[in-house]
Short mmCIF file of C-alpha atoms and ligand atoms in Angstrom, two decimals:
data_model
loop_
_atom_site.label_atom_id
_atom_site.label_comp_id
_atom_site.label_asym_id
_atom_site.label_seq_id
_atom_site.Cartn_x
_atom_site.Cartn_y
_atom_site.Cartn_z
CA MET W 1 96.46 79.53 84.22
CA LYS W 2 99.50 80.19 86.47
CA ILE W 3 100.99 83.72 86.25
CA LEU W 4 104.48 84.74 87.54
CA ALA W 5 104.53 88.45 88.07
CA ILE W 6 107.45 90.71 88.68
CA GLU W 7 107.31 94.36 90.03
CA THR W 8 110.37 96.57 90.53
CA SER W 9 109.11 99.97 89.71
CA CYS W 10 110.41 101.53 92.95
CA ASP W 11 112.16 100.08 96.05
CA ASP W 12 110.42 96.96 96.56
CA THR W 13 111.49 93.64 94.80
CA CYS W 14 108.20 91.80 94.41
CA ILE W 15 107.44 88.40 92.80
CA SER W 16 104.21 86.72 93.07
CA ILE W 17 102.65 83.65 91.54
CA ILE W 18 98.94 83.40 91.22
CA LYS W 19 96.45 80.97 89.73
CA ALA W 20 93.86 82.86 87.75
CA SER W 21 90.63 81.38 86.15
CA GLY W 22 87.42 82.44 84.68
CA ASN W 23 86.66 85.13 82.21
CA PRO W 24 86.66 88.82 83.09
CA SER W 25 83.37 88.55 80.91
CA PRO W 26 81.22 91.09 82.73
CA LEU W 27 84.00 93.48 81.85
CA LEU W 28 84.76 92.53 78.29
CA ALA W 29 81.80 92.70 75.96
CA GLU W 30 83.13 90.20 73.46
CA LEU W 31 83.57 87.55 76.06
CA ARG W 32 80.21 88.01 77.75
CA ARG W 33 78.74 84.64 76.70
CA ALA W 34 81.45 82.53 78.40
CA ARG W 35 80.68 83.56 81.88
CA LYS W 36 82.98 81.56 84.09
CA LYS W 37 83.34 83.03 87.53
CA LEU W 38 86.61 85.03 87.80
CA HIS W 39 88.91 83.47 90.56
CA PHE W 40 92.34 84.20 91.92
CA ASP W 41 94.44 82.09 94.14
CA ILE W 42 97.60 83.56 95.46
CA LEU W 43 100.19 80.84 95.52
CA SER W 44 102.92 83.19 96.64
CA ASN W 45 103.50 86.90 97.36
CA ILE W 46 106.97 87.86 98.11
CA VAL W 47 107.96 91.49 98.74
CA SER W 48 111.54 92.09 99.64
CA SER W 49 111.71 95.74 101.09
CA GLN W 50 114.72 97.91 100.70
CA VAL W 51 113.40 100.15 103.49
CA GLU W 52 116.54 99.69 105.70
CA ILE W 53 118.90 100.92 102.78
CA HIS W 54 116.87 103.92 101.96
CA LYS W 55 115.94 104.86 105.48
CA LYS W 56 119.03 107.18 106.06
CA TRP W 57 118.24 109.25 102.95
CA GLY W 58 114.46 109.54 103.69
CA GLY W 59 113.55 108.53 100.18
CA VAL W 60 114.50 106.14 97.49
CA TYR W 61 117.87 106.41 95.69
CA PRO W 62 117.28 105.01 92.25
CA THR W 63 120.79 103.73 91.47
CA MET W 64 121.05 102.01 94.90
CA ALA W 65 117.48 100.62 94.51
CA LYS W 66 118.51 99.12 91.01
CA ARG W 67 121.62 97.48 92.56
CA GLU W 68 119.38 95.96 95.33
CA HIS W 69 116.84 94.70 92.75
CA GLN W 70 119.62 92.83 91.07
CA ARG W 71 120.73 91.22 94.24
CA ASN W 72 117.14 90.35 95.39
CA LEU W 73 115.49 89.00 92.23
CA LEU W 74 116.82 85.44 92.16
CA PRO W 75 116.55 84.89 95.93
CA VAL W 76 112.92 86.31 95.61
CA LEU W 77 112.07 84.23 92.71
CA THR W 78 113.47 81.07 94.49
CA ARG W 79 111.23 81.80 97.53
CA ALA W 80 108.14 82.48 95.38
CA LEU W 81 108.76 79.14 93.48
CA LYS W 82 109.22 77.24 96.65
CA GLN W 83 106.14 78.69 98.32
CA SER W 84 104.10 77.80 95.20
CA LYS W 85 105.69 74.32 95.09
CA LEU W 86 106.79 74.94 91.65
CA ILE W 87 110.53 74.42 92.19
CA LYS W 88 112.39 71.32 91.05
CA ILE W 89 116.15 70.69 90.66
CA SER W 90 117.17 69.87 87.10
CA ASN W 91 118.49 66.45 86.34
CA SER W 92 121.92 66.05 84.72
CA GLN W 93 120.18 64.59 81.69
CA PHE W 94 118.52 67.93 81.03
CA LEU W 95 121.94 69.64 80.96
CA ILE W 96 123.47 67.07 78.57
CA SER W 97 120.44 66.76 76.28
CA ASN W 98 120.02 70.40 76.00
CA LYS W 99 122.27 71.08 72.99
CA ASN W 100 121.38 74.73 72.62
CA LEU W 101 122.29 75.42 76.31
CA ASN W 102 125.69 77.31 75.59
CA SER W 103 124.21 79.51 72.79
CA LYS W 104 121.23 80.26 75.08
CA CYS W 105 123.57 81.19 77.94
CA GLN W 106 125.44 83.58 75.51
CA LYS W 107 122.16 85.15 74.60
CA LEU W 108 121.18 85.44 78.28
CA LYS W 109 124.45 87.51 78.89
CA LYS W 110 123.48 89.82 76.09
CA ILE W 111 120.02 90.39 77.50
CA LEU W 112 121.48 91.07 80.96
CA GLU W 113 124.41 93.18 79.75
CA ARG W 114 123.38 96.19 81.78
CA GLU W 115 122.58 94.02 84.94
CA LYS W 116 126.05 92.79 85.68
CA TYR W 117 125.31 91.37 89.10
CA LEU W 118 122.38 89.34 87.72
CA SER W 119 124.24 88.38 84.68
CA LYS W 120 126.87 86.54 86.92
CA LYS W 121 124.19 84.57 88.87
CA ILE W 122 121.38 83.83 86.55
CA GLU W 123 123.18 81.00 84.54
CA LYS W 124 123.79 78.90 87.53
CA PHE W 125 120.19 79.42 88.68
CA LEU W 126 118.66 78.41 85.29
CA LYS W 127 120.86 75.38 84.98
CA LYS W 128 119.97 74.25 88.62
CA TYR W 129 116.29 74.48 88.43
CA GLN W 130 113.83 73.09 85.85
CA LYS W 131 111.34 75.19 84.01
CA PRO W 132 108.48 75.81 86.36
CA LYS W 133 104.86 75.08 85.31
CA VAL W 134 104.03 78.72 84.67
CA ASP W 135 101.86 79.74 81.77
CA LEU W 136 102.55 83.59 81.64
CA ILE W 137 105.07 86.16 82.91
CA ALA W 138 103.70 89.57 83.82
CA ILE W 139 106.05 92.44 84.13
CA THR W 140 105.64 96.11 85.24
CA ILE W 141 106.96 98.51 82.62
CA GLY W 142 106.10 101.79 84.15
CA PRO W 143 105.32 104.39 85.52
CA GLY W 144 108.36 104.33 87.98
CA LEU W 145 112.04 104.80 88.37
CA ASP W 146 113.50 103.95 85.13
CA PRO W 147 116.72 102.23 86.32
CA CYS W 148 114.66 100.08 88.64
CA LEU W 149 112.09 99.22 85.99
CA TRP W 150 114.88 98.18 83.59
CA THR W 151 116.24 95.64 86.00
CA GLY W 152 112.89 94.04 86.27
CA VAL W 153 112.18 94.13 82.60
CA ASN W 154 115.58 92.69 81.63
CA PHE W 155 115.16 90.03 84.15
CA ALA W 156 111.69 89.22 82.97
CA ARG W 157 112.94 89.18 79.41
CA ALA W 158 115.74 86.72 80.27
CA ILE W 159 113.55 84.16 81.96
CA ALA W 160 110.82 84.55 79.32
CA PHE W 161 113.42 83.82 76.69
CA PHE W 162 115.16 81.01 78.45
CA TRP W 163 112.08 79.17 79.64
CA ASP W 164 110.13 80.10 76.54
CA ILE W 165 107.10 81.30 78.50
CA PRO W 166 104.75 84.00 77.01
CA ILE W 167 105.17 87.50 78.47
CA ILE W 168 102.83 90.43 78.99
CA THR W 169 103.47 94.08 80.07
CA VAL W 170 101.68 95.84 82.82
CA ASN W 171 100.91 99.52 83.88
CA HIS W 172 101.73 100.04 87.56
CA ILE W 173 98.76 102.34 88.03
CA LYS W 174 96.31 99.96 86.45
CA ALA W 175 97.78 97.18 88.63
CA HIS W 176 96.94 99.22 91.66
CA ILE W 177 93.41 99.50 90.41
CA PHE W 178 92.80 95.82 89.32
CA VAL W 179 93.98 94.39 92.49
CA ASN W 180 90.52 95.54 93.83
CA VAL W 181 88.87 92.57 92.13
CA ILE W 182 90.49 90.10 94.61
CA ASN W 183 87.86 88.59 96.96
CA LYS W 184 85.25 90.94 95.81
CA LYS W 185 82.36 91.09 93.26
CA PRO W 186 83.75 91.82 89.92
CA LEU W 187 82.57 94.99 88.27
CA THR W 188 80.01 94.94 85.66
CA LYS W 189 78.86 97.44 82.92
CA LYS W 190 76.31 98.81 85.45
CA ASP W 191 79.12 99.95 87.80
CA PHE W 192 80.50 102.46 85.35
CA PRO W 193 81.27 105.25 85.20
CA ALA W 194 83.66 104.97 88.12
CA VAL W 195 86.22 107.41 89.56
CA CYS W 196 89.53 106.23 90.59
CA LEU W 197 91.98 107.88 93.16
CA ILE W 198 95.40 106.56 93.11
CA VAL W 199 97.58 107.80 96.12
CA SER W 200 101.10 106.41 96.42
CA GLY W 201 104.63 107.35 97.03
CA GLY W 202 105.09 108.26 93.36
CA ASN W 203 101.62 109.18 92.11
CA THR W 204 98.50 111.14 93.02
CA GLN W 205 95.91 110.94 90.37
CA VAL W 206 92.23 111.03 89.96
CA PHE W 207 90.85 109.63 86.83
CA LEU W 208 87.48 108.82 85.27
CA MET W 209 86.80 105.25 84.11
CA LYS W 210 84.00 105.27 81.68
CA ASP W 211 84.25 101.59 81.19
CA PHE W 212 86.97 98.98 81.44
CA GLY W 213 90.00 100.21 79.22
CA LYS W 214 88.45 103.78 78.92
CA TYR W 215 90.38 106.14 81.12
CA LYS W 216 90.56 109.96 81.36
CA ILE W 217 92.79 111.80 83.78
CA LEU W 218 90.86 114.35 85.66
CA GLY W 219 93.56 115.61 87.95
CA GLU W 220 96.92 114.95 89.38
CA THR W 221 99.46 116.49 91.71
CA ARG W 222 101.29 119.35 90.62
CA ASP W 223 104.25 118.72 92.83
CA ASP W 224 104.69 115.99 95.56
CA ALA W 225 102.65 112.91 95.69
CA ALA W 226 100.57 112.26 98.81
CA GLY W 227 102.92 109.37 100.04
CA GLU W 228 105.92 111.52 99.29
CA CYS W 229 104.42 114.21 101.53
CA PHE W 230 104.10 111.74 104.39
CA ASP W 231 107.66 110.54 103.79
CA LYS W 232 109.07 114.16 103.69
CA THR W 233 107.12 115.48 106.61
CA ALA W 234 108.02 112.42 108.75
CA ARG W 235 111.69 113.11 108.09
CA ILE W 236 111.24 116.75 109.34
CA LEU W 237 109.63 115.36 112.55
CA GLY W 238 112.51 112.84 112.93
CA LEU W 239 110.26 109.80 112.42
CA ASP W 240 110.89 106.66 110.52
CA TYR W 241 110.94 105.95 106.76
CA PRO W 242 108.48 105.21 105.12
CA GLY W 243 106.69 108.16 106.70
CA GLY W 244 103.04 107.05 105.97
CA PRO W 245 102.89 104.27 108.43
CA ALA W 246 105.05 106.26 111.03
CA ILE W 247 102.74 109.27 110.88
CA ALA W 248 99.77 106.91 110.98
CA ARG W 249 101.10 105.35 114.26
CA GLU W 250 101.85 108.55 115.92
CA ALA W 251 98.55 110.13 114.82
CA ALA W 252 96.61 107.18 116.29
CA LYS W 253 98.10 107.75 119.81
CA TYR W 254 96.77 111.35 119.73
CA LYS W 255 93.34 110.56 121.09
CA ILE W 256 92.34 113.51 123.30
CA GLN W 257 92.29 116.88 121.46
CA ASP W 258 94.05 119.36 123.72
CA THR W 259 94.03 123.21 122.87
CA LYS W 260 97.58 123.37 124.03
CA TYR W 261 98.52 121.27 121.06
CA LYS W 262 96.25 123.08 118.54
CA ILE W 263 97.87 122.92 115.16
CA GLN W 264 96.38 123.75 111.68
CA PHE W 265 97.97 123.04 108.46
CA PRO W 266 96.69 124.06 105.01
CA ARG W 267 94.66 121.80 102.81
CA PRO W 268 96.20 122.93 99.48
CA MET W 269 93.85 123.50 96.62
CA ILE W 270 91.04 121.96 98.45
CA ASN W 271 88.40 124.62 97.30
CA GLN W 272 89.63 125.02 93.71
CA LYS W 273 87.25 123.81 90.94
CA ASN W 274 89.84 121.46 89.38
CA TYR W 275 90.72 117.98 90.43
CA ASP W 276 94.50 118.65 91.00
CA PHE W 277 96.41 118.41 94.11
CA SER W 278 99.54 120.00 95.63
CA PHE W 279 101.20 118.69 98.73
CA SER W 280 104.50 120.59 98.79
CA GLY W 281 102.82 123.59 100.42
CA LEU W 282 101.69 121.24 103.17
CA LYS W 283 105.34 119.91 103.59
CA THR W 284 106.64 123.53 103.67
CA ALA W 285 104.04 124.48 106.38
CA VAL W 286 105.14 121.49 108.51
CA LEU W 287 108.77 122.53 108.07
CA TYR W 288 108.16 126.20 109.13
CA LYS W 289 106.04 125.12 111.98
CA TYR W 290 108.67 122.72 113.31
CA LYS W 291 111.44 125.22 112.86
CA LYS W 292 109.50 127.67 115.06
CA THR W 293 108.84 125.19 117.64
CA THR W 294 110.68 125.49 120.94
CA LYS W 295 113.06 122.78 121.99
CA LYS W 296 110.97 121.81 124.84
CA LEU W 297 107.88 121.26 122.68
CA LYS W 298 109.76 119.34 120.22
CA LYS W 299 110.66 116.72 122.85
CA ASP W 300 106.90 116.55 123.95
CA LYS W 301 105.59 113.34 122.37
CA LYS W 302 101.95 114.58 122.47
CA TYR W 303 103.02 117.61 120.39
CA ILE W 304 104.59 115.51 117.72
CA GLN W 305 101.42 113.20 117.74
CA ALA W 306 99.24 116.25 117.30
CA MET W 307 101.39 117.43 114.27
CA CYS W 308 101.04 113.85 112.81
CA ALA W 309 97.29 113.76 113.37
CA GLU W 310 96.94 117.16 111.55
CA ILE W 311 99.24 116.13 108.56
CA GLN W 312 97.24 112.90 108.10
CA GLN W 313 93.90 114.81 108.29
CA ALA W 314 95.08 117.40 105.79
CA VAL W 315 95.98 114.66 103.25
CA ILE W 316 92.72 112.75 103.88
CA ASP W 317 90.58 115.96 103.65
CA VAL W 318 91.99 116.88 100.22
CA SER W 319 91.85 113.28 98.81
CA ILE W 320 88.26 112.87 99.89
CA LYS W 321 87.08 116.28 98.70
CA LYS W 322 88.58 116.02 95.31
CA THR W 323 87.28 112.35 94.84
CA ILE W 324 83.83 113.13 95.89
CA LYS W 325 83.78 116.28 93.69
CA ALA W 326 84.68 114.15 90.61
CA ALA W 327 82.07 111.64 91.63
CA VAL W 328 79.26 114.08 91.83
CA ASP W 329 80.42 116.05 88.77
CA TYR W 330 80.50 112.80 86.61
CA LYS W 331 77.55 111.22 88.31
CA ILE W 332 79.65 108.19 88.86
CA LYS W 333 78.46 104.85 90.33
CA THR W 334 81.65 103.51 91.77
CA ILE W 335 84.70 104.75 93.59
CA ILE W 336 87.85 102.78 93.29
CA LEU W 337 90.97 103.54 95.46
CA GLY W 338 94.51 102.20 95.10
CA GLY W 339 98.14 102.79 96.00
CA GLY W 340 100.24 102.68 99.34
CA VAL W 341 98.47 105.52 101.11
CA THR W 342 95.14 103.65 100.93
CA ALA W 343 96.62 101.31 103.55
CA ASN W 344 96.04 104.33 105.96
CA LYS W 345 93.18 103.11 108.36
CA GLU W 346 91.92 106.65 109.00
CA LEU W 347 91.74 107.34 105.35
CA ARG W 348 89.83 104.11 104.72
CA LYS W 349 87.41 104.77 107.52
CA GLN W 350 86.68 108.38 106.59
CA PHE W 351 86.25 107.63 102.89
CA LYS W 352 83.64 104.88 103.92
CA GLU W 353 81.83 107.22 106.14
CA LYS W 354 81.78 110.19 103.71
CA ILE W 355 80.61 108.11 100.73
CA LYS W 356 77.77 106.59 102.93
CA LYS W 357 76.75 110.05 103.93
CA ASP W 358 77.16 112.10 100.66
CA ILE W 359 76.68 109.55 97.81
CA PRO W 360 75.20 106.48 99.46
CA ASP W 361 74.18 104.90 96.08
CA SER W 362 77.88 104.47 95.05
CA LYS W 363 79.96 101.46 95.55
CA LEU W 364 83.42 101.78 97.10
CA TYR W 365 86.39 99.49 96.31
CA ILE W 366 89.49 99.67 98.46
CA PRO W 367 92.20 96.99 98.22
CA ASP W 368 92.80 94.59 101.03
CA SER W 369 95.17 96.37 103.35
CA LYS W 370 98.04 94.05 102.59
CA LEU W 371 97.75 94.64 98.88
CA CYS W 372 97.77 98.46 98.88
CA THR W 373 101.51 98.93 98.92
CA ASP W 374 103.64 97.71 95.96
CA ASN W 375 103.32 93.99 95.38
CA ALA W 376 103.33 91.61 92.35
CA VAL W 377 99.83 90.05 92.97
CA MET W 378 98.46 93.25 91.50
CA VAL W 379 100.68 92.89 88.57
CA ALA W 380 99.61 89.35 88.00
CA ILE W 381 95.95 90.18 88.09
CA ALA W 382 96.31 93.24 85.69
CA GLY W 383 98.44 90.94 83.43
CA TYR W 384 95.62 88.35 83.41
CA PHE W 385 93.03 90.94 82.35
CA ARG W 386 95.44 92.21 79.62
CA TRP W 387 96.21 88.67 78.56
CA LYS W 388 92.33 87.89 78.18
CA LYS W 389 91.92 91.20 76.36
CA ILE W 390 94.76 91.07 73.84
CA GLY W 391 95.00 87.18 73.70
CA LYS W 392 98.61 86.90 72.77
CA SER W 393 102.16 87.07 74.17
CA GLU W 394 104.18 90.13 73.50
CA ASN W 395 107.65 89.77 71.93
CA TRP W 396 110.26 89.75 74.64
CA GLN W 397 112.78 91.44 72.45
CA ASP W 398 110.54 94.56 72.04
CA ILE W 399 109.64 95.02 75.70
CA LYS W 400 111.01 98.38 77.11
CA THR W 401 110.29 100.39 80.22
CA ALA W 402 108.10 103.44 80.09
CA ALA W 403 109.00 105.55 83.19
CA ASN W 404 106.27 108.14 82.49
CA LEU W 405 103.65 105.64 81.29
CA LYS W 406 100.19 107.23 81.33
CA ILE W 407 96.95 105.52 82.12
CA CYS W 408 95.24 106.47 78.90
O1 KG4 O 1 102.08 102.25 96.29
P1 KG4 O 1 103.44 102.36 97.12
O2 KG4 O 1 103.81 101.00 97.80
O3 KG4 O 1 104.57 102.70 96.11
C1 KG4 O 1 104.45 103.61 95.05
O4 KG4 O 1 104.11 103.01 93.95
O5 KG4 O 1 104.71 104.78 95.25
O6 KG4 O 1 103.21 103.52 98.15
C2 KG4 O 1 104.25 103.79 98.99
C3 KG4 O 1 103.75 105.03 99.84
C4 KG4 O 1 104.89 105.67 100.68
O7 KG4 O 1 104.96 106.99 100.54
C5 KG4 O 1 104.26 105.40 102.15
O8 KG4 O 1 104.74 106.44 103.02
C6 KG4 O 1 102.81 105.31 101.91
O9 KG4 O 1 102.68 104.76 100.52
N1 KG4 O 1 102.11 104.58 102.95
C7 KG4 O 1 101.25 105.04 103.77
C8 KG4 O 1 100.76 103.96 104.66
N2 KG4 O 1 101.46 102.84 104.15
C9 KG4 O 1 102.29 103.16 103.11
N3 KG4 O 1 100.69 106.34 103.86
C10 KG4 O 1 99.82 106.54 104.84
N4 KG4 O 1 99.42 105.54 105.77
C11 KG4 O 1 99.85 104.35 105.62
N5 KG4 O 1 99.44 103.40 106.45
#
């Protein structure tokens, strides 16, 4: 089946179309007999980043991000359909023969009454192009920034209604987990229990997965998320936004350890018995250290590189320690990572090494680097699993956002 997925939970406008087949049978007991191999083809994966807009603020401005989603959604959908070879211009016969067109357009306006910009453009788009051969629409409803989520949800509701395509809602965190099945051996009953670590710009959570669909949060950040910590400390150091990749780039240049540049930042909560995180203390430590730094040293590239290497290592140390602790405490068989920060090369490398050394019998799942940060492929995959599980469309009229949606 072809799935068109939409993701607007933060500052990236993402639409993807995938072709999904097979049963997630090893995962769902009731389908176990029909074991067709799970397979996903990515037909398109468009991510329109708003980085340039939010750069000057060093973080995402929700109202501005919402406005940009409204501007981006139709061009991004057009690109996704074109890339998937699913776009066709409507013939005039369609417009003449579609008697309900006017009343449908009236209803569209109602659905999009809070999305003024989209509302103005969508009618022309839907009249210009034919209904694409898509079987399901998957849409992220949370967690995320509520104004941004609403734009995506309203857009998904509008096209689901106009084209009469089934629709299914997706949890953003689960999508970060489910994207791990691409190009990898699917999980089976034997792989549970698993522990998942989600580290992104908005979330830092460790949870236990006893089986598919059975989640329990073990710990989460008490203040800033790991990605947020990268973004904020990068801003203190005068680096680019988003901060994660900028800090990783600088850290990678710091090859030779030099005592002249010896810097040590705290690893907050690393030795506590719980699975919680706190990254705001790390941010404050960076701020104080930088304030006390002489002007001469601030201009020294190597010093900034040393700072970045230490910030990155502090985040990695805490992430690994808490995850491995959960893995050992719960005698888990699999570790699953997800979220933008897992694109970090050093984090990926050190996780692999530590697991091999400390818990060699465990499996490690890390998403393909290109699918760690927000994208709609992950929404399409999570949508497919949910579709197979509940087996029916949700009612587009009833779909709402859930900015604080939990995993359980
Ligand atoms: O998952 P994501 O795209 O969005 C959220 O759902 O939050 O994560 C974005 C976060 C940003 O804070 C960014 O700085 C961080 O992921 N990030 C990285 C890297 N690439 C993105 N952090 C560390 N190293 C990276 N290579």
